[in-house]
């Protein structure tokens, strides 16, 4: 009987420890998620009030590019990767959209691919678009981290003062009438 009682108590202690560990993990995870979410909102507020962070990166073609040189333009800052299915789906509609604005709209497409060959294969397959599309390769995700990008694709729309007016998390059909009208309003 004592042996059964000891096993029961041992099992009860083990279950209690597991439950306490789960509760501690759940609260800690929830607290970390809340901190991350707060940081994302603070970052968005900075982008809306103070404007876009400047960065200098080489283009896929090897030229130096500085983001703040686009001041005075409406800009789509798109984070993508060749392995991201929603990125692959939305990319052609983004190129068509930028091309349709005839130089009035710029796009900076920042690839998160680890391999430059993957980026080049992707661009060879889908095209680079007009000169209004600038392709950056950022394998260490420095630019994405600076802007607070959490998942792909993600696009930030900046007005002519390079202040954030909208963040588009996930893919978008950039050929929709509503999107074009929204961008036309920004260009006025």
PDB file of C-alpha atoms in Angstrom:
ATOM      1  CA  UNK A   1       0.000   0.000   0.000  1.00  0.00           C
ATOM      2  CA  UNK A   2       2.856   2.377   0.867  1.00  0.00           C
ATOM      3  CA  UNK A   3       4.403   1.675  -2.517  1.00  0.00           C
ATOM      4  CA  UNK A   4       1.182   2.664  -4.338  1.00  0.00           C
ATOM      5  CA  UNK A   5       0.915   5.789  -2.193  1.00  0.00           C
ATOM      6  CA  UNK A   6       4.531   6.768  -3.048  1.00  0.00           C
ATOM      7  CA  UNK A   7       3.927   6.224  -6.778  1.00  0.00           C
ATOM      8  CA  UNK A   8       0.755   8.300  -6.599  1.00  0.00           C
ATOM      9  CA  UNK A   9       2.548  11.115  -4.763  1.00  0.00           C
ATOM     10  CA  UNK A  10       5.465  10.925  -7.216  1.00  0.00           C
ATOM     11  CA  UNK A  11       3.076  11.130 -10.167  1.00  0.00           C
ATOM     12  CA  UNK A  12       1.219  13.993  -8.533  1.00  0.00           C
ATOM     13  CA  UNK A  13       4.476  15.914  -8.012  1.00  0.00           C
ATOM     14  CA  UNK A  14       5.539  15.270 -11.615  1.00  0.00           C
ATOM     15  CA  UNK A  15       2.184  16.438 -13.006  1.00  0.00           C
ATOM     16  CA  UNK A  16       2.323  19.523 -10.763  1.00  0.00           C
ATOM     17  CA  UNK A  17       5.833  20.385 -11.966  1.00  0.00           C
ATOM     18  CA  UNK A  18       4.822  19.926 -15.595  1.00  0.00           C
ATOM     19  CA  UNK A  19       1.740  22.112 -15.104  1.00  0.00           C
ATOM     20  CA  UNK A  20       3.773  24.810 -13.351  1.00  0.00           C
ATOM     21  CA  UNK A  21       6.364  24.696 -16.141  1.00  0.00           C
ATOM     22  CA  UNK A  22       3.666  24.992 -18.793  1.00  0.00           C
ATOM     23  CA  UNK A  23       2.040  27.957 -17.031  1.00  0.00           C
ATOM     24  CA  UNK A  24       5.413  29.707 -16.624  1.00  0.00           C
ATOM     25  CA  UNK A  25       6.247  29.056 -20.290  1.00  0.00           C
ATOM     26  CA  UNK A  26       2.827  30.306 -21.432  1.00  0.00           C
ATOM     27  CA  UNK A  27       3.072  33.537 -19.421  1.00  0.00           C
ATOM     28  CA  UNK A  28       6.660  34.118 -20.523  1.00  0.00           C
ATOM     29  CA  UNK A  29       5.772  33.476 -24.190  1.00  0.00           C
ATOM     30  CA  UNK A  30       2.772  35.782 -23.934  1.00  0.00           C
ATOM     31  CA  UNK A  31       4.926  38.481 -22.313  1.00  0.00           C
ATOM     32  CA  UNK A  32       7.567  38.157 -25.060  1.00  0.00           C
ATOM     33  CA  UNK A  33       4.892  38.347 -27.773  1.00  0.00           C
ATOM     34  CA  UNK A  34       3.457  41.470 -26.136  1.00  0.00           C
ATOM     35  CA  UNK A  35       6.923  43.064 -26.040  1.00  0.00           C
ATOM     36  CA  UNK A  36       7.500  42.244 -29.736  1.00  0.00           C
ATOM     37  CA  UNK A  37       4.104  43.625 -30.695  1.00  0.00           C
ATOM     38  CA  UNK A  38       4.744  46.820 -28.733  1.00  0.00           C
ATOM     39  CA  UNK A  39       8.122  47.237 -30.479  1.00  0.00           C
ATOM     40  CA  UNK A  40       6.461  46.768 -33.889  1.00  0.00           C
ATOM     41  CA  UNK A  41       3.874  49.470 -33.120  1.00  0.00           C
ATOM     42  CA  UNK A  42       6.538  51.842 -31.824  1.00  0.00           C
ATOM     43  CA  UNK A  43       8.562  51.260 -34.988  1.00  0.00           C
ATOM     44  CA  UNK A  44       5.538  51.975 -37.181  1.00  0.00           C
ATOM     45  CA  UNK A  45       4.899  55.192 -35.279  1.00  0.00           C
ATOM     46  CA  UNK A  46       8.485  56.310 -35.910  1.00  0.00           C
ATOM     47  CA  UNK A  47       8.096  55.544 -39.620  1.00  0.00           C
ATOM     48  CA  UNK A  48       4.824  57.496 -39.760  1.00  0.00           C
ATOM     49  CA  UNK A  49       6.040  60.550 -37.829  1.00  0.00           C
ATOM     50  CA  UNK A  50       9.771  60.797 -38.538  1.00  0.00           C
ATOM     51  CA  UNK A  51       9.843  58.989 -41.866  1.00  0.00           C
ATOM     52  CA  UNK A  52      11.748  56.063 -43.317  1.00  0.00           C
ATOM     53  CA  UNK A  53      15.092  54.954 -41.999  1.00  0.00           C
ATOM     54  CA  UNK A  54      17.875  55.622 -44.444  1.00  0.00           C
ATOM     55  CA  UNK A  55      20.072  52.788 -45.612  1.00  0.00           C
ATOM     56  CA  UNK A  56      22.795  52.269 -48.182  1.00  0.00           C
ATOM     57  CA  UNK A  57      23.015  48.891 -49.899  1.00  0.00           C
ATOM     58  CA  UNK A  58      24.330  47.605 -53.199  1.00  0.00           C
ATOM     59  CA  UNK A  59      21.788  46.821 -55.880  1.00  0.00           C
ATOM     60  CA  UNK A  60      21.733  43.400 -57.494  1.00  0.00           C
ATOM     61  CA  UNK A  61      23.655  45.022 -60.347  1.00  0.00           C
ATOM     62  CA  UNK A  62      26.376  46.073 -57.865  1.00  0.00           C
ATOM     63  CA  UNK A  63      25.680  49.829 -57.766  1.00  0.00           C
ATOM     64  CA  UNK A  64      25.449  51.684 -54.456  1.00  0.00           C
ATOM     65  CA  UNK A  65      21.903  52.710 -53.570  1.00  0.00           C
ATOM     66  CA  UNK A  66      20.787  55.103 -50.816  1.00  0.00           C
ATOM     67  CA  UNK A  67      17.102  54.943 -49.854  1.00  0.00           C
ATOM     68  CA  UNK A  68      16.711  58.639 -49.018  1.00  0.00           C
ATOM     69  CA  UNK A  69      17.588  59.594 -52.605  1.00  0.00           C
ATOM     70  CA  UNK A  70      13.961  58.686 -53.353  1.00  0.00           C
ATOM     71  CA  UNK A  71      12.601  61.590 -51.309  1.00  0.00           C
ATOM     72  CA  UNK A  72      10.012  63.379 -53.437  1.00  0.00           C
ATOM     73  CA  UNK A  73       8.719  60.071 -54.838  1.00  0.00           C
ATOM     74  CA  UNK A  74       5.980  57.729 -53.663  1.00  0.00           C
ATOM     75  CA  UNK A  75       7.807  54.500 -52.810  1.00  0.00           C
ATOM     76  CA  UNK A  76       6.876  50.872 -52.294  1.00  0.00           C
ATOM     77  CA  UNK A  77       9.472  49.153 -50.099  1.00  0.00           C
ATOM     78  CA  UNK A  78       8.895  45.440 -50.607  1.00  0.00           C
ATOM     79  CA  UNK A  79      10.572  42.632 -48.652  1.00  0.00           C
ATOM     80  CA  UNK A  80      10.508  39.286 -50.465  1.00  0.00           C
ATOM     81  CA  UNK A  81      12.375  36.041 -51.165  1.00  0.00           C
ATOM     82  CA  UNK A  82      12.393  33.644 -54.097  1.00  0.00           C
ATOM     83  CA  UNK A  83      11.334  30.737 -51.836  1.00  0.00           C
ATOM     84  CA  UNK A  84       8.257  32.641 -50.568  1.00  0.00           C
ATOM     85  CA  UNK A  85       5.211  31.487 -52.582  1.00  0.00           C
ATOM     86  CA  UNK A  86       3.057  34.595 -51.859  1.00  0.00           C
ATOM     87  CA  UNK A  87       6.037  36.781 -52.879  1.00  0.00           C
ATOM     88  CA  UNK A  88       6.310  34.959 -56.188  1.00  0.00           C
ATOM     89  CA  UNK A  89       2.581  35.403 -56.794  1.00  0.00           C
ATOM     90  CA  UNK A  90       2.483  39.152 -56.053  1.00  0.00           C
ATOM     91  CA  UNK A  91       5.762  40.185 -57.722  1.00  0.00           C
ATOM     92  CA  UNK A  92       4.503  40.364 -61.341  1.00  0.00           C
ATOM     93  CA  UNK A  93       1.523  42.528 -60.333  1.00  0.00           C
ATOM     94  CA  UNK A  94       3.894  44.901 -58.510  1.00  0.00           C
ATOM     95  CA  UNK A  95       6.068  45.263 -61.614  1.00  0.00           C
ATOM     96  CA  UNK A  96       3.017  45.989 -63.777  1.00  0.00           C
ATOM     97  CA  UNK A  97       1.758  48.533 -61.242  1.00  0.00           C
ATOM     98  CA  UNK A  98       5.058  50.428 -61.082  1.00  0.00           C
ATOM     99  CA  UNK A  99       5.425  50.355 -64.872  1.00  0.00           C
ATOM    100  CA  UNK A 100       1.891  51.686 -65.324  1.00  0.00           C
ATOM    101  CA  UNK A 101       2.727  54.862 -63.386  1.00  0.00           C
ATOM    102  CA  UNK A 102       5.385  55.853 -65.908  1.00  0.00           C
ATOM    103  CA  UNK A 103       8.147  56.993 -63.548  1.00  0.00           C
ATOM    104  CA  UNK A 104       5.915  58.528 -60.871  1.00  0.00           C
ATOM    105  CA  UNK A 105       6.085  55.516 -58.547  1.00  0.00           C
ATOM    106  CA  UNK A 106       9.254  53.774 -57.315  1.00  0.00           C
ATOM    107  CA  UNK A 107       9.708  50.328 -55.875  1.00  0.00           C
ATOM    108  CA  UNK A 108      12.611  49.045 -53.816  1.00  0.00           C
ATOM    109  CA  UNK A 109      12.486  45.244 -53.783  1.00  0.00           C
ATOM    110  CA  UNK A 110      14.658  43.867 -50.970  1.00  0.00           C
ATOM    111  CA  UNK A 111      15.433  40.166 -51.325  1.00  0.00           C
ATOM    112  CA  UNK A 112      15.946  38.103 -48.181  1.00  0.00           C
ATOM    113  CA  UNK A 113      17.413  35.173 -50.103  1.00  0.00           C
ATOM    114  CA  UNK A 114      20.593  33.666 -48.689  1.00  0.00           C
ATOM    115  CA  UNK A 115      22.007  32.956 -52.150  1.00  0.00           C
ATOM    116  CA  UNK A 116      22.655  35.617 -54.764  1.00  0.00           C
ATOM    117  CA  UNK A 117      22.142  32.918 -57.422  1.00  0.00           C
ATOM    118  CA  UNK A 118      18.561  32.417 -56.184  1.00  0.00           C
ATOM    119  CA  UNK A 119      17.894  36.152 -56.560  1.00  0.00           C
ATOM    120  CA  UNK A 120      19.386  36.243 -60.057  1.00  0.00           C
ATOM    121  CA  UNK A 121      17.434  33.151 -61.175  1.00  0.00           C
ATOM    122  CA  UNK A 122      14.215  34.705 -59.853  1.00  0.00           C
ATOM    123  CA  UNK A 123      14.821  38.022 -61.643  1.00  0.00           C
ATOM    124  CA  UNK A 124      15.773  36.235 -64.851  1.00  0.00           C
ATOM    125  CA  UNK A 125      12.519  34.274 -64.726  1.00  0.00           C
ATOM    126  CA  UNK A 126      10.158  37.122 -63.732  1.00  0.00           C
ATOM    127  CA  UNK A 127      12.022  40.172 -64.996  1.00  0.00           C
ATOM    128  CA  UNK A 128      13.299  43.274 -63.270  1.00  0.00           C
ATOM    129  CA  UNK A 129      10.704  45.745 -64.474  1.00  0.00           C
ATOM    130  CA  UNK A 130      11.533  49.296 -65.456  1.00  0.00           C
ATOM    131  CA  UNK A 131      14.248  51.561 -64.084  1.00  0.00           C
ATOM    132  CA  UNK A 132      11.703  52.562 -61.421  1.00  0.00           C
ATOM    133  CA  UNK A 133      12.277  49.217 -59.686  1.00  0.00           C
ATOM    134  CA  UNK A 134      15.451  48.903 -57.633  1.00  0.00           C
ATOM    135  CA  UNK A 135      16.503  45.420 -56.513  1.00  0.00           C
ATOM    136  CA  UNK A 136      18.520  45.036 -53.317  1.00  0.00           C
ATOM    137  CA  UNK A 137      19.972  41.806 -51.975  1.00  0.00           C
ATOM    138  CA  UNK A 138      20.010  41.744 -48.158  1.00  0.00           C
ATOM    139  CA  UNK A 139      20.924  38.180 -47.072  1.00  0.00           C
ATOM    140  CA  UNK A 140      21.558  39.207 -43.446  1.00  0.00           C
ATOM    141  CA  UNK A 141      18.150  40.925 -43.258  1.00  0.00           C
ATOM    142  CA  UNK A 142      19.713  44.141 -41.944  1.00  0.00           C
ATOM    143  CA  UNK A 143      17.205  46.374 -43.728  1.00  0.00           C
ATOM    144  CA  UNK A 144      14.231  44.157 -42.839  1.00  0.00           C
ATOM    145  CA  UNK A 145      15.215  44.224 -39.158  1.00  0.00           C
ATOM    146  CA  UNK A 146      15.619  47.999 -39.249  1.00  0.00           C
ATOM    147  CA  UNK A 147      12.064  48.398 -40.581  1.00  0.00           C
ATOM    148  CA  UNK A 148      10.587  45.741 -38.287  1.00  0.00           C
ATOM    149  CA  UNK A 149       9.650  43.258 -40.984  1.00  0.00           C
ATOM    150  CA  UNK A 150       8.436  40.042 -39.428  1.00  0.00           C
ATOM    151  CA  UNK A 151       7.236  37.929 -42.335  1.00  0.00           C
ATOM    152  CA  UNK A 152       7.286  37.835 -46.113  1.00  0.00           C
ATOM    153  CA  UNK A 153       6.061  39.387 -48.245  1.00  0.00           C
ATOM    154  CA  UNK A 154       5.703  42.720 -46.538  1.00  0.00           C
ATOM    155  CA  UNK A 155       5.412  46.098 -48.229  1.00  0.00           C
ATOM    156  CA  UNK A 156       5.678  49.589 -46.801  1.00  0.00           C
ATOM    157  CA  UNK A 157       4.131  52.461 -48.754  1.00  0.00           C
ATOM    158  CA  UNK A 158       5.834  55.819 -48.253  1.00  0.00           C
ATOM    159  CA  UNK A 159       4.566  59.211 -49.370  1.00  0.00           C
ATOM    160  CA  UNK A 160       6.751  61.833 -51.067  1.00  0.00           C
ATOM    161  CA  UNK A 161       8.226  62.868 -47.698  1.00  0.00           C
ATOM    162  CA  UNK A 162       9.164  59.192 -47.155  1.00  0.00           C
ATOM    163  CA  UNK A 163       6.708  58.930 -44.276  1.00  0.00           C
ATOM    164  CA  UNK A 164       4.874  55.650 -43.866  1.00  0.00           C
ATOM    165  CA  UNK A 165       1.260  55.805 -44.974  1.00  0.00           C
ATOM    166  CA  UNK A 166       0.494  52.088 -45.043  1.00  0.00           C
ATOM    167  CA  UNK A 167       2.060  48.754 -44.219  1.00  0.00           C
ATOM    168  CA  UNK A 168       0.846  45.772 -46.226  1.00  0.00           C
ATOM    169  CA  UNK A 169       1.633  42.530 -44.388  1.00  0.00           C
ATOM    170  CA  UNK A 170       1.121  39.558 -46.707  1.00  0.00           C
ATOM    171  CA  UNK A 171       0.630  39.515 -50.438  1.00  0.00           C
ATOM    172  CA  UNK A 172      -1.615  41.919 -52.302  1.00  0.00           C
ATOM    173  CA  UNK A 173      -3.111  42.037 -55.765  1.00  0.00           C
ATOM    174  CA  UNK A 174      -1.392  45.258 -56.797  1.00  0.00           C
ATOM    175  CA  UNK A 175      -3.444  45.450 -59.987  1.00  0.00           C
ATOM    176  CA  UNK A 176      -6.717  46.124 -58.172  1.00  0.00           C
ATOM    177  CA  UNK A 177      -8.508  49.366 -58.956  1.00  0.00           C
ATOM    178  CA  UNK A 178      -8.580  50.394 -55.276  1.00  0.00           C
ATOM    179  CA  UNK A 179      -4.804  50.080 -55.008  1.00  0.00           C
ATOM    180  CA  UNK A 180      -4.234  52.199 -58.113  1.00  0.00           C
ATOM    181  CA  UNK A 181      -6.657  54.885 -56.873  1.00  0.00           C
ATOM    182  CA  UNK A 182      -4.986  54.959 -53.461  1.00  0.00           C
ATOM    183  CA  UNK A 183      -1.579  55.480 -55.053  1.00  0.00           C
ATOM    184  CA  UNK A 184      -2.945  58.141 -57.406  1.00  0.00           C
ATOM    185  CA  UNK A 185      -4.147  60.069 -54.327  1.00  0.00           C
ATOM    186  CA  UNK A 186      -0.663  59.886 -52.815  1.00  0.00           C
ATOM    187  CA  UNK A 187       0.897  61.160 -56.033  1.00  0.00           C
ATOM    188  CA  UNK A 188      -1.261  64.308 -56.076  1.00  0.00           C
TER     189      UNK A 188
END
